[in-house]
PDB file of C-alpha atoms in Angstrom:
ATOM      1  CA  MET H   1     -77.960  -9.523  30.544  1.00 49.00           C
ATOM      2  CA  PRO H   2     -80.192  -8.647  27.584  1.00 50.00           C
ATOM      3  CA  SER H   3     -79.757 -10.799  24.507  1.00 50.00           C
ATOM      4  CA  ILE H   4     -77.628  -9.240  21.829  1.00 48.00           C
ATOM      5  CA  GLN H   5     -77.756 -10.119  18.161  1.00 49.00           C
ATOM      6  CA  LYS H   6     -74.599 -11.407  16.532  1.00 47.00           C
ATOM      7  CA  PRO H   7     -72.918  -8.775  14.370  1.00 46.00           C
ATOM      8  CA  GLU H   8     -73.095  -9.136  10.639  1.00 49.00           C
ATOM      9  CA  ARG H   9     -69.964  -9.332   8.518  1.00 44.00           C
ATOM     10  CA  GLY H  10     -70.050  -5.601   7.813  1.00 43.00           C
ATOM     11  CA  GLU H  11     -69.915  -4.736  11.521  1.00 42.00           C
ATOM     12  CA  ILE H  12     -66.343  -5.908  12.033  1.00 38.00           C
ATOM     13  CA  GLU H  13     -64.588  -3.836   9.421  1.00 39.00           C
ATOM     14  CA  ASP H  14     -62.317  -2.352  12.116  1.00 41.00           C
ATOM     15  CA  LEU H  15     -60.427  -5.640  12.306  1.00 37.00           C
ATOM     16  CA  GLY H  16     -58.281  -4.588   9.364  1.00 38.00           C
ATOM     17  CA  PHE H  17     -57.054  -7.354   7.108  1.00 36.00           C
ATOM     18  CA  PHE H  18     -59.423  -9.864   8.757  1.00 36.00           C
ATOM     19  CA  ALA H  19     -62.455  -7.893   7.637  1.00 40.00           C
ATOM     20  CA  SER H  20     -62.610  -9.106   4.059  1.00 40.00           C
ATOM     21  CA  SER H  21     -62.869 -12.788   4.881  1.00 40.00           C
ATOM     22  CA  LEU H  22     -63.774 -13.049   8.556  1.00 42.00           C
ATOM     23  CA  ASN H  23     -66.756 -15.083   9.603  1.00 46.00           C
ATOM     24  CA  PRO H  24     -68.046 -13.909  13.022  1.00 43.00           C
ATOM     25  CA  ASP H  25     -68.771 -17.514  14.025  1.00 48.00           C
ATOM     26  CA  ASP H  26     -65.078 -18.413  13.650  1.00 46.00           C
ATOM     27  CA  VAL H  27     -63.669 -15.669  15.872  1.00 43.00           C
ATOM     28  CA  VAL H  28     -62.344 -16.651  19.290  1.00 45.00           C
ATOM     29  CA  PHE H  29     -61.448 -14.224  22.053  1.00 44.00           C
ATOM     30  CA  ASP H  30     -59.351 -15.830  24.782  1.00 48.00           C
ATOM     31  CA  LYS H  31     -59.050 -14.361  28.258  1.00 47.00           C
ATOM     32  CA  ASP H  32     -55.934 -13.741  30.350  1.00 49.00           C
ATOM     33  CA  SER H  33     -53.582 -12.864  27.520  1.00 47.00           C
ATOM     34  CA  GLU H  34     -51.034 -10.066  27.495  1.00 46.00           C
ATOM     35  CA  MET H  35     -52.154  -9.067  23.984  1.00 45.00           C
ATOM     36  CA  SER H  36     -55.317  -7.053  23.532  1.00 43.00           C
ATOM     37  CA  ASP H  37     -57.566  -6.405  20.548  1.00 44.00           C
ATOM     38  CA  VAL H  38     -56.285  -9.478  18.695  1.00 40.00           C
ATOM     39  CA  ALA H  39     -58.730 -11.789  16.943  1.00 38.00           C
ATOM     40  CA  THR H  40     -57.642 -15.322  16.099  1.00 36.00           C
ATOM     41  CA  ILE H  41     -59.182 -17.843  13.760  1.00 34.00           C
ATOM     42  CA  GLN H  42     -59.814 -21.391  14.844  1.00 36.00           C
ATOM     43  CA  PRO H  43     -58.009 -23.717  15.253  1.00 36.00           C
ATOM     44  CA  VAL H  44     -54.810 -21.634  15.546  1.00 36.00           C
ATOM     45  CA  ASP H  45     -53.859 -21.299  19.220  1.00 37.00           C
ATOM     46  CA  LEU H  46     -52.862 -17.653  19.367  1.00 34.00           C
ATOM     47  CA  PRO H  47     -54.507 -16.162  22.467  1.00 39.00           C
ATOM     48  CA  GLY H  48     -55.967 -12.684  22.218  1.00 40.00           C
ATOM     49  CA  SER H  49     -58.548 -10.889  24.295  1.00 38.00           C
ATOM     50  CA  ILE H  50     -60.613  -7.809  23.707  1.00 36.00           C
ATOM     51  CA  ILE H  51     -59.641  -5.484  26.553  1.00 39.00           C
ATOM     52  CA  SER H  52     -61.319  -2.141  26.982  1.00 39.00           C
ATOM     53  CA  GLU H  53     -59.520   0.980  28.172  1.00 42.00           C
ATOM     54  CA  ASN H  54     -60.806   0.171  31.660  1.00 42.00           C
ATOM     55  CA  ASN H  55     -58.893  -3.124  31.643  1.00 41.00           C
ATOM     56  CA  VAL H  56     -61.868  -5.457  31.431  1.00 41.00           C
ATOM     57  CA  ILE H  57     -62.371  -8.685  29.545  1.00 36.00           C
ATOM     58  CA  VAL H  58     -65.415  -8.769  27.318  1.00 38.00           C
ATOM     59  CA  GLU H  59     -67.759 -11.752  27.123  1.00 35.00           C
ATOM     60  CA  ASN H  60     -66.126 -14.758  25.459  1.00 37.00           C
ATOM     61  CA  SER H  61     -68.389 -14.817  22.408  1.00 36.00           C
ATOM     62  CA  PHE H  62     -70.033 -12.513  19.951  1.00 34.00           C
ATOM     63  CA  GLU H  63     -73.254 -12.700  21.966  1.00 36.00           C
ATOM     64  CA  SER H  64     -72.377  -9.390  23.533  1.00 36.00           C
ATOM     65  CA  SER H  65     -72.845  -5.777  22.575  1.00 37.00           C
ATOM     66  CA  ASN H  66     -71.271  -4.382  19.441  1.00 41.00           C
ATOM     67  CA  VAL H  67     -67.478  -4.862  19.527  1.00 38.00           C
ATOM     68  CA  ASN H  68     -67.024  -1.243  18.509  1.00 41.00           C
ATOM     69  CA  ASN H  69     -69.107   0.044  21.443  1.00 41.00           C
ATOM     70  CA  LEU H  70     -68.012  -1.805  24.584  1.00 41.00           C
ATOM     71  CA  ASN H  71     -70.197  -1.066  27.591  1.00 41.00           C
ATOM     72  CA  SER H  72     -70.733  -2.250  31.141  1.00 38.00           C
ATOM     73  CA  THR H  73     -73.369  -4.844  30.193  1.00 35.00           C
ATOM     74  CA  ALA H  74     -70.738  -6.722  28.214  1.00 36.00           C
ATOM     75  CA  VAL H  75     -68.328  -7.081  31.141  1.00 37.00           C
ATOM     76  CA  LEU H  76     -67.723 -10.543  32.560  1.00 34.00           C
ATOM     77  CA  GLU H  77     -64.933  -9.848  35.018  1.00 43.00           C
ATOM     78  CA  THR H  78     -62.462  -7.177  35.991  1.00 48.00           C
ATOM     79  CA  VAL H  79     -58.938  -7.975  34.956  1.00 61.00           C
ATOM     80  CA  ALA H  80     -57.133  -5.478  37.167  1.00 67.00           C
ATOM     81  CA  PRO H  81     -56.452  -6.991  40.607  1.00 67.00           C
ATOM     82  CA  THR H  82     -58.231  -5.503  43.607  1.00 77.00           C
ATOM     83  CA  VAL H  83     -56.394  -3.794  46.457  1.00 78.00           C
ATOM     84  CA  ALA H  84     -56.726  -6.936  48.573  1.00 80.00           C
ATOM     85  CA  GLU H  85     -55.277  -9.059  45.781  1.00 77.00           C
ATOM     86  CA  PHE H  86     -52.399  -6.623  45.440  1.00 80.00           C
ATOM     87  CA  GLU H  87     -51.554  -6.875  49.107  1.00 82.00           C
ATOM     88  CA  ASN H  88     -51.866 -10.646  49.422  1.00 85.00           C
ATOM     89  CA  ASP H  89     -50.302 -11.774  46.176  1.00 89.00           C
ATOM     90  CA  PRO H  90     -46.879 -13.424  46.591  1.00 90.00           C
ATOM     91  CA  LEU H  91     -45.503 -11.074  43.940  1.00 91.00           C
ATOM     92  CA  SER H  92     -46.375  -8.048  46.073  1.00 92.00           C
ATOM     93  CA  LEU H  93     -44.697  -9.563  49.109  1.00 91.00           C
ATOM     94  CA  LEU H  94     -41.595 -10.366  47.068  1.00 92.00           C
ATOM     95  CA  ALA H  95     -41.484  -6.862  45.561  1.00 93.00           C
ATOM     96  CA  LYS H  96     -41.715  -5.196  48.981  1.00 91.00           C
ATOM     97  CA  ARG H  97     -38.874  -7.364  50.201  1.00 91.00           C
ATOM     98  CA  VAL H  98     -36.587  -7.043  47.171  1.00 92.00           C
ATOM     99  CA  TRP H  99     -36.970  -4.005  44.888  1.00 93.00           C
ATOM    100  CA  LEU H 100     -39.507  -1.807  46.705  1.00 91.00           C
ATOM    101  CA  ASN H 101     -37.681  -1.963  50.019  1.00 86.00           C
ATOM    102  CA  THR H 102     -36.737   1.665  50.707  1.00 80.00           C
ATOM    103  CA  VAL H 103     -35.091   0.899  54.040  1.00 81.00           C
ATOM    104  CA  GLU H 104     -32.581  -1.716  52.939  1.00 81.00           C
ATOM    105  CA  VAL H 105     -32.157  -2.172  49.182  1.00 76.00           C
ATOM    106  CA  ALA H 106     -31.379  -5.798  48.429  1.00 82.00           C
ATOM    107  CA  PRO H 107     -28.624  -6.550  45.887  1.00 89.00           C
ATOM    108  CA  PHE H 108     -29.739  -7.867  42.530  1.00 93.00           C
ATOM    109  CA  ASP H 109     -30.263 -11.612  42.460  1.00 93.00           C
ATOM    110  CA  HIS H 110     -30.879 -13.321  39.138  1.00 94.00           C
ATOM    111  CA  LYS H 111     -32.790 -16.157  40.812  1.00 94.00           C
ATOM    112  CA  PHE H 112     -35.721 -13.830  41.505  1.00 95.00           C
ATOM    113  CA  VAL H 113     -36.053 -13.019  37.780  1.00 96.00           C
ATOM    114  CA  VAL H 114     -36.050 -16.712  36.886  1.00 96.00           C
ATOM    115  CA  LYS H 115     -38.463 -17.540  39.719  1.00 95.00           C
ATOM    116  CA  ILE H 116     -40.979 -14.891  38.645  1.00 96.00           C
ATOM    117  CA  TRP H 117     -40.761 -15.906  34.988  1.00 96.00           C
ATOM    118  CA  LEU H 118     -41.138 -19.634  35.580  1.00 95.00           C
ATOM    119  CA  GLU H 119     -43.413 -19.832  38.620  1.00 94.00           C
ATOM    120  CA  GLU H 120     -45.605 -16.742  38.223  1.00 93.00           C
ATOM    121  CA  LEU H 121     -45.750 -16.051  34.474  1.00 95.00           C
ATOM    122  CA  ALA H 122     -45.027 -19.177  32.442  1.00 94.00           C
ATOM    123  CA  THR H 123     -46.793 -21.547  34.848  1.00 92.00           C
ATOM    124  CA  SER H 124     -49.936 -19.399  34.844  1.00 91.00           C
ATOM    125  CA  GLY H 125     -49.960 -19.174  31.040  1.00 92.00           C
ATOM    126  CA  PHE H 126     -48.984 -15.477  31.224  1.00 94.00           C
ATOM    127  CA  LYS H 127     -52.235 -14.434  32.835  1.00 92.00           C
ATOM    128  CA  LEU H 128     -53.029 -10.790  32.342  1.00 92.00           C
ATOM    129  CA  ARG H 129     -53.585 -10.277  36.074  1.00 90.00           C
ATOM    130  CA  LYS H 130     -50.000 -11.278  36.818  1.00 92.00           C
ATOM    131  CA  ILE H 131     -48.589  -8.965  34.157  1.00 94.00           C
ATOM    132  CA  ILE H 132     -50.712  -6.025  35.347  1.00 93.00           C
ATOM    133  CA  LEU H 133     -49.513  -6.622  38.890  1.00 93.00           C
ATOM    134  CA  LEU H 134     -45.852  -6.644  37.842  1.00 95.00           C
ATOM    135  CA  GLU H 135     -46.369  -3.409  35.921  1.00 95.00           C
ATOM    136  CA  TYR H 136     -47.994  -1.829  38.985  1.00 92.00           C
ATOM    137  CA  LEU H 137     -45.090  -2.998  41.169  1.00 93.00           C
ATOM    138  CA  GLN H 138     -42.608  -1.230  38.847  1.00 95.00           C
ATOM    139  CA  TYR H 139     -40.806  -4.481  38.171  1.00 96.00           C
ATOM    140  CA  LEU H 140     -39.332  -3.130  34.925  1.00 97.00           C
ATOM    141  CA  GLU H 141     -38.275   0.273  36.260  1.00 95.00           C
ATOM    142  CA  LYS H 142     -36.966  -0.775  39.664  1.00 94.00           C
ATOM    143  CA  TYR H 143     -35.453  -4.192  39.037  1.00 96.00           C
ATOM    144  CA  LEU H 144     -35.257  -5.511  35.493  1.00 97.00           C
ATOM    145  CA  TRP H 145     -33.822  -2.655  33.471  1.00 97.00           C
ATOM    146  CA  PRO H 146     -31.386  -1.151  36.038  1.00 95.00           C
ATOM    147  CA  ASN H 147     -29.796  -4.587  36.392  1.00 96.00           C
ATOM    148  CA  TYR H 148     -29.760  -5.608  32.739  1.00 96.00           C
ATOM    149  CA  SER H 149     -26.372  -6.393  31.199  1.00 94.00           C
ATOM    150  CA  SER H 150     -24.665  -8.512  28.578  1.00 92.00           C
ATOM    151  CA  GLU H 151     -24.642 -11.324  31.133  1.00 93.00           C
ATOM    152  CA  SER H 152     -28.420 -11.299  31.614  1.00 95.00           C
ATOM    153  CA  SER H 153     -30.410 -14.450  31.002  1.00 94.00           C
ATOM    154  CA  LEU H 154     -33.127 -15.312  28.528  1.00 94.00           C
ATOM    155  CA  GLU H 155     -35.761 -14.879  31.255  1.00 96.00           C
ATOM    156  CA  HIS H 156     -34.467 -11.384  31.959  1.00 97.00           C
ATOM    157  CA  THR H 157     -34.694 -10.342  28.305  1.00 97.00           C
ATOM    158  CA  LEU H 158     -38.143 -11.837  27.840  1.00 97.00           C
ATOM    159  CA  SER H 159     -39.464 -10.223  31.031  1.00 97.00           C
ATOM    160  CA  ILE H 160     -38.452  -6.772  29.791  1.00 98.00           C
ATOM    161  CA  SER H 161     -40.100  -7.273  26.402  1.00 97.00           C
ATOM    162  CA  LEU H 162     -43.271  -8.590  28.071  1.00 97.00           C
ATOM    163  CA  LEU H 163     -43.604  -5.537  30.325  1.00 97.00           C
ATOM    164  CA  ILE H 164     -42.919  -3.110  27.480  1.00 97.00           C
ATOM    165  CA  ASN H 165     -45.776  -4.807  25.621  1.00 97.00           C
ATOM    166  CA  GLU H 166     -47.995  -4.363  28.668  1.00 96.00           C
ATOM    167  CA  LYS H 167     -47.271  -0.636  28.749  1.00 96.00           C
ATOM    168  CA  PHE H 168     -48.411  -0.411  25.128  1.00 97.00           C
ATOM    169  CA  ARG H 169     -51.520  -2.467  25.894  1.00 95.00           C
ATOM    170  CA  GLN H 170     -52.404  -0.057  28.702  1.00 93.00           C
ATOM    171  CA  ARG H 171     -51.624   2.887  26.402  1.00 94.00           C
ATOM    172  CA  ILE H 172     -49.160   4.365  28.881  1.00 93.00           C
ATOM    173  CA  SER H 173     -47.974   7.681  27.482  1.00 89.00           C
ATOM    174  CA  LEU H 174     -44.206   7.086  27.872  1.00 92.00           C
ATOM    175  CA  PRO H 175     -43.661   3.330  27.608  1.00 95.00           C
ATOM    176  CA  TRP H 176     -39.927   3.655  26.842  1.00 96.00           C
ATOM    177  CA  SER H 177     -39.069   6.222  29.509  1.00 95.00           C
ATOM    178  CA  SER H 178     -37.098   3.965  31.848  1.00 93.00           C
ATOM    179  CA  LEU H 179     -35.108   2.488  28.946  1.00 95.00           C
ATOM    180  CA  VAL H 180     -34.320   5.941  27.534  1.00 94.00           C
ATOM    181  CA  ILE H 181     -33.013   7.242  30.861  1.00 92.00           C
ATOM    182  CA  GLU H 182     -30.534   4.357  31.096  1.00 91.00           C
ATOM    183  CA  SER H 183     -29.994   3.516  27.437  1.00 93.00           C
ATOM    184  CA  SER H 184     -26.468   2.090  27.519  1.00 93.00           C
ATOM    185  CA  GLN H 185     -27.697  -1.509  27.311  1.00 95.00           C
ATOM    186  CA  PHE H 186     -30.490  -0.956  24.807  1.00 96.00           C
ATOM    187  CA  HIS H 187     -28.462  -1.968  21.757  1.00 95.00           C
ATOM    188  CA  PHE H 188     -27.500  -5.285  23.322  1.00 96.00           C
ATOM    189  CA  PHE H 189     -31.063  -5.870  24.526  1.00 97.00           C
ATOM    190  CA  PHE H 190     -32.543  -5.201  21.074  1.00 97.00           C
ATOM    191  CA  SER H 191     -29.975  -7.449  19.401  1.00 95.00           C
ATOM    192  CA  GLN H 192     -30.945 -10.239  21.796  1.00 96.00           C
ATOM    193  CA  ILE H 193     -34.588  -9.877  20.768  1.00 96.00           C
ATOM    194  CA  LEU H 194     -33.626 -10.151  17.096  1.00 94.00           C
ATOM    195  CA  ARG H 195     -31.389 -13.147  17.740  1.00 94.00           C
ATOM    196  CA  LEU H 196     -34.230 -14.985  19.478  1.00 94.00           C
ATOM    197  CA  LEU H 197     -36.572 -14.245  16.577  1.00 92.00           C
ATOM    198  CA  VAL H 198     -34.236 -15.707  13.971  1.00 89.00           C
ATOM    199  CA  ASP H 199     -33.335 -18.778  16.011  1.00 86.00           C
ATOM    200  CA  PRO H 200     -34.775 -22.089  14.782  1.00 84.00           C
ATOM    201  CA  PRO H 201     -38.527 -22.381  15.557  1.00 76.00           C
ATOM    202  CA  ASN H 202     -38.061 -25.269  17.985  1.00 80.00           C
ATOM    203  CA  THR H 203     -35.825 -23.246  20.315  1.00 84.00           C
ATOM    204  CA  ILE H 204     -38.660 -21.097  21.716  1.00 88.00           C
ATOM    205  CA  THR H 205     -42.387 -21.680  22.074  1.00 91.00           C
ATOM    206  CA  LEU H 206     -45.050 -20.046  19.940  1.00 91.00           C
ATOM    207  CA  LYS H 207     -46.166 -18.008  22.949  1.00 93.00           C
ATOM    208  CA  ILE H 208     -42.700 -16.537  23.492  1.00 94.00           C
ATOM    209  CA  ARG H 209     -42.294 -15.867  19.769  1.00 94.00           C
ATOM    210  CA  THR H 210     -45.601 -13.978  19.890  1.00 95.00           C
ATOM    211  CA  ILE H 211     -44.313 -11.846  22.775  1.00 96.00           C
ATOM    212  CA  LEU H 212     -41.144 -11.030  20.831  1.00 96.00           C
ATOM    213  CA  LEU H 213     -42.991 -10.192  17.611  1.00 96.00           C
ATOM    214  CA  THR H 214     -45.373  -7.945  19.536  1.00 97.00           C
ATOM    215  CA  PHE H 215     -42.367  -6.152  21.006  1.00 98.00           C
ATOM    216  CA  LEU H 216     -40.884  -5.693  17.520  1.00 97.00           C
ATOM    217  CA  ILE H 217     -44.175  -4.278  16.231  1.00 97.00           C
ATOM    218  CA  ASN H 218     -44.332  -1.866  19.170  1.00 97.00           C
ATOM    219  CA  SER H 219     -40.756  -0.818  18.415  1.00 97.00           C
ATOM    220  CA  PHE H 220     -41.541   0.041  14.787  1.00 96.00           C
ATOM    221  CA  GLN H 221     -44.502   2.056  16.040  1.00 95.00           C
ATOM    222  CA  SER H 222     -42.147   4.111  18.235  1.00 96.00           C
ATOM    223  CA  LEU H 223     -39.723   5.539  15.704  1.00 94.00           C
ATOM    224  CA  GLU H 224     -39.989   8.944  17.377  1.00 95.00           C
ATOM    225  CA  ILE H 225     -37.814   7.519  20.196  1.00 96.00           C
ATOM    226  CA  PRO H 226     -34.158   7.967  19.094  1.00 95.00           C
ATOM    227  CA  ILE H 227     -32.725   4.786  20.637  1.00 96.00           C
ATOM    228  CA  VAL H 228     -35.576   2.720  19.184  1.00 97.00           C
ATOM    229  CA  ARG H 229     -35.350   4.346  15.750  1.00 94.00           C
ATOM    230  CA  GLU H 230     -31.600   3.738  15.612  1.00 93.00           C
ATOM    231  CA  GLU H 231     -32.061  -0.018  16.071  1.00 94.00           C
ATOM    232  CA  CYS H 232     -35.102  -0.360  13.809  1.00 94.00           C
ATOM    233  CA  MET H 233     -33.555   1.535  10.911  1.00 89.00           C
ATOM    234  CA  LYS H 234     -30.711  -0.964  10.797  1.00 86.00           C
ATOM    235  CA  LEU H 235     -33.255  -3.567   9.718  1.00 88.00           C
ATOM    236  CA  VAL H 236     -34.663  -1.622   6.779  1.00 84.00           C
ATOM    237  CA  ASN H 237     -31.779   0.396   5.317  1.00 75.00           C
ATOM    238  CA  ILE H 238     -30.309  -0.144   1.880  1.00 72.00           C
ATOM    239  CA  GLY H 239     -27.930  -2.737   3.281  1.00 71.00           C
ATOM    240  CA  ILE H 240     -30.650  -5.413   3.323  1.00 73.00           C
ATOM    241  CA  TRP H 241     -30.252  -5.662  -0.463  1.00 70.00           C
ATOM    242  CA  HIS H 242     -26.830  -7.132   0.161  1.00 67.00           C
ATOM    243  CA  ASN H 243     -28.602 -10.351   1.139  1.00 66.00           C
ATOM    244  CA  LEU H 244     -29.843 -10.843  -2.409  1.00 63.00           C
ATOM    245  CA  ALA H 245     -27.970 -13.839  -3.800  1.00 55.00           C
ATOM    246  CA  ASN H 246     -27.909 -12.584  -7.373  1.00 66.00           C
ATOM    247  CA  LYS H 247     -25.718  -9.531  -7.998  1.00 68.00           C
ATOM    248  CA  ILE H 248     -27.613  -8.762 -11.191  1.00 75.00           C
ATOM    249  CA  LYS H 249     -30.793  -8.329  -9.133  1.00 73.00           C
ATOM    250  CA  ILE H 250     -28.962  -5.928  -6.827  1.00 72.00           C
ATOM    251  CA  GLU H 251     -27.748  -3.861  -9.766  1.00 73.00           C
ATOM    252  CA  ASN H 252     -31.257  -3.793 -11.223  1.00 75.00           C
ATOM    253  CA  CYS H 253     -32.720  -2.594  -7.907  1.00 71.00           C
ATOM    254  CA  VAL H 254     -30.143   0.159  -7.515  1.00 71.00           C
ATOM    255  CA  GLY H 255     -30.142   1.124 -11.162  1.00 72.00           C
ATOM    256  CA  ALA H 256     -33.906   1.628 -11.181  1.00 71.00           C
ATOM    257  CA  ASP H 257     -33.440   4.815  -9.138  1.00 72.00           C
ATOM    258  CA  SER H 258     -30.343   6.944  -9.708  1.00 70.00           C
ATOM    259  CA  SER H 259     -30.683   8.522  -6.248  1.00 72.00           C
ATOM    260  CA  LEU H 260     -29.926   5.133  -4.700  1.00 75.00           C
ATOM    261  CA  ILE H 261     -26.599   4.617  -6.460  1.00 74.00           C
ATOM    262  CA  ASP H 262     -24.585   6.892  -4.133  1.00 75.00           C
ATOM    263  CA  SER H 263     -26.154   5.308  -1.049  1.00 76.00           C
ATOM    264  CA  TRP H 264     -25.357   1.842  -2.325  1.00 75.00           C
ATOM    265  CA  VAL H 265     -21.745   2.731  -3.120  1.00 77.00           C
ATOM    266  CA  ARG H 266     -21.245   4.169   0.380  1.00 78.00           C
ATOM    267  CA  PHE H 267     -22.708   1.053   1.931  1.00 76.00           C
ATOM    268  CA  GLU H 268     -20.504  -1.215  -0.174  1.00 76.00           C
ATOM    269  CA  LYS H 269     -17.405   0.638   1.041  1.00 78.00           C
ATOM    270  CA  ARG H 270     -18.467   0.284   4.689  1.00 74.00           C
ATOM    271  CA  PHE H 271     -19.342  -3.379   4.198  1.00 72.00           C
ATOM    272  CA  ALA H 272     -15.964  -4.098   2.630  1.00 74.00           C
ATOM    273  CA  LYS H 273     -14.181  -2.789   5.738  1.00 71.00           C
ATOM    274  CA  ARG H 274     -15.921  -5.250   8.047  1.00 63.00           C
TER     275      ARG H 274
END
């Protein structure tokens, strides 16, 4: 591979809020993460890999071609599993036996969800190969979402959010399609995500919290989807001002714009009935 000069500070302006203070020598790109295009600063342990549209991991340093112009000379390994890996992976064998079995459809068994989460995902550190394979095997569409209910476990909820994130990472055109078709449980599912995010920090790991926050970000970037917009708007409507401890501050906020007064009065009436 030809030697490539390290980019200067001005060459990484596309990294948004990092651009103003980012030192190229401090940037770390970790492999095998479900999040793409995320730069992290040492020593914070937030994995993020630069993944191209062809699902490849770029060299683990800035001694590669320009980040803005990924090319084949910068490729270290292919992330997407090969056909042989698909066929021989235990996940593929399990999928063919459980949710891809067209001859005899097996009844839903929660133990498979827990087994996949603990033994295939968590144990491997959520390797990107495993997540890609589960997406290919239609784990979300064929097994997770059709069997989701108010009785579903933490592993079930987290698995759904992880695979939705993977659809966004792959830039799949309709990432919410399976959830929209069967949307009856979406409200409960979304409320579970929010509950996990507001739980005390020691109840879930940083990795899981990252998965949940990524899901929430993807949700707010999908406000054109009615069921998603309905849940997101509940978090940002005028009712959030009710959490202000000082009533004088509330009155000042509402009074600053006369168009808000009617909305606030209507909310107060609804809140009083609860």
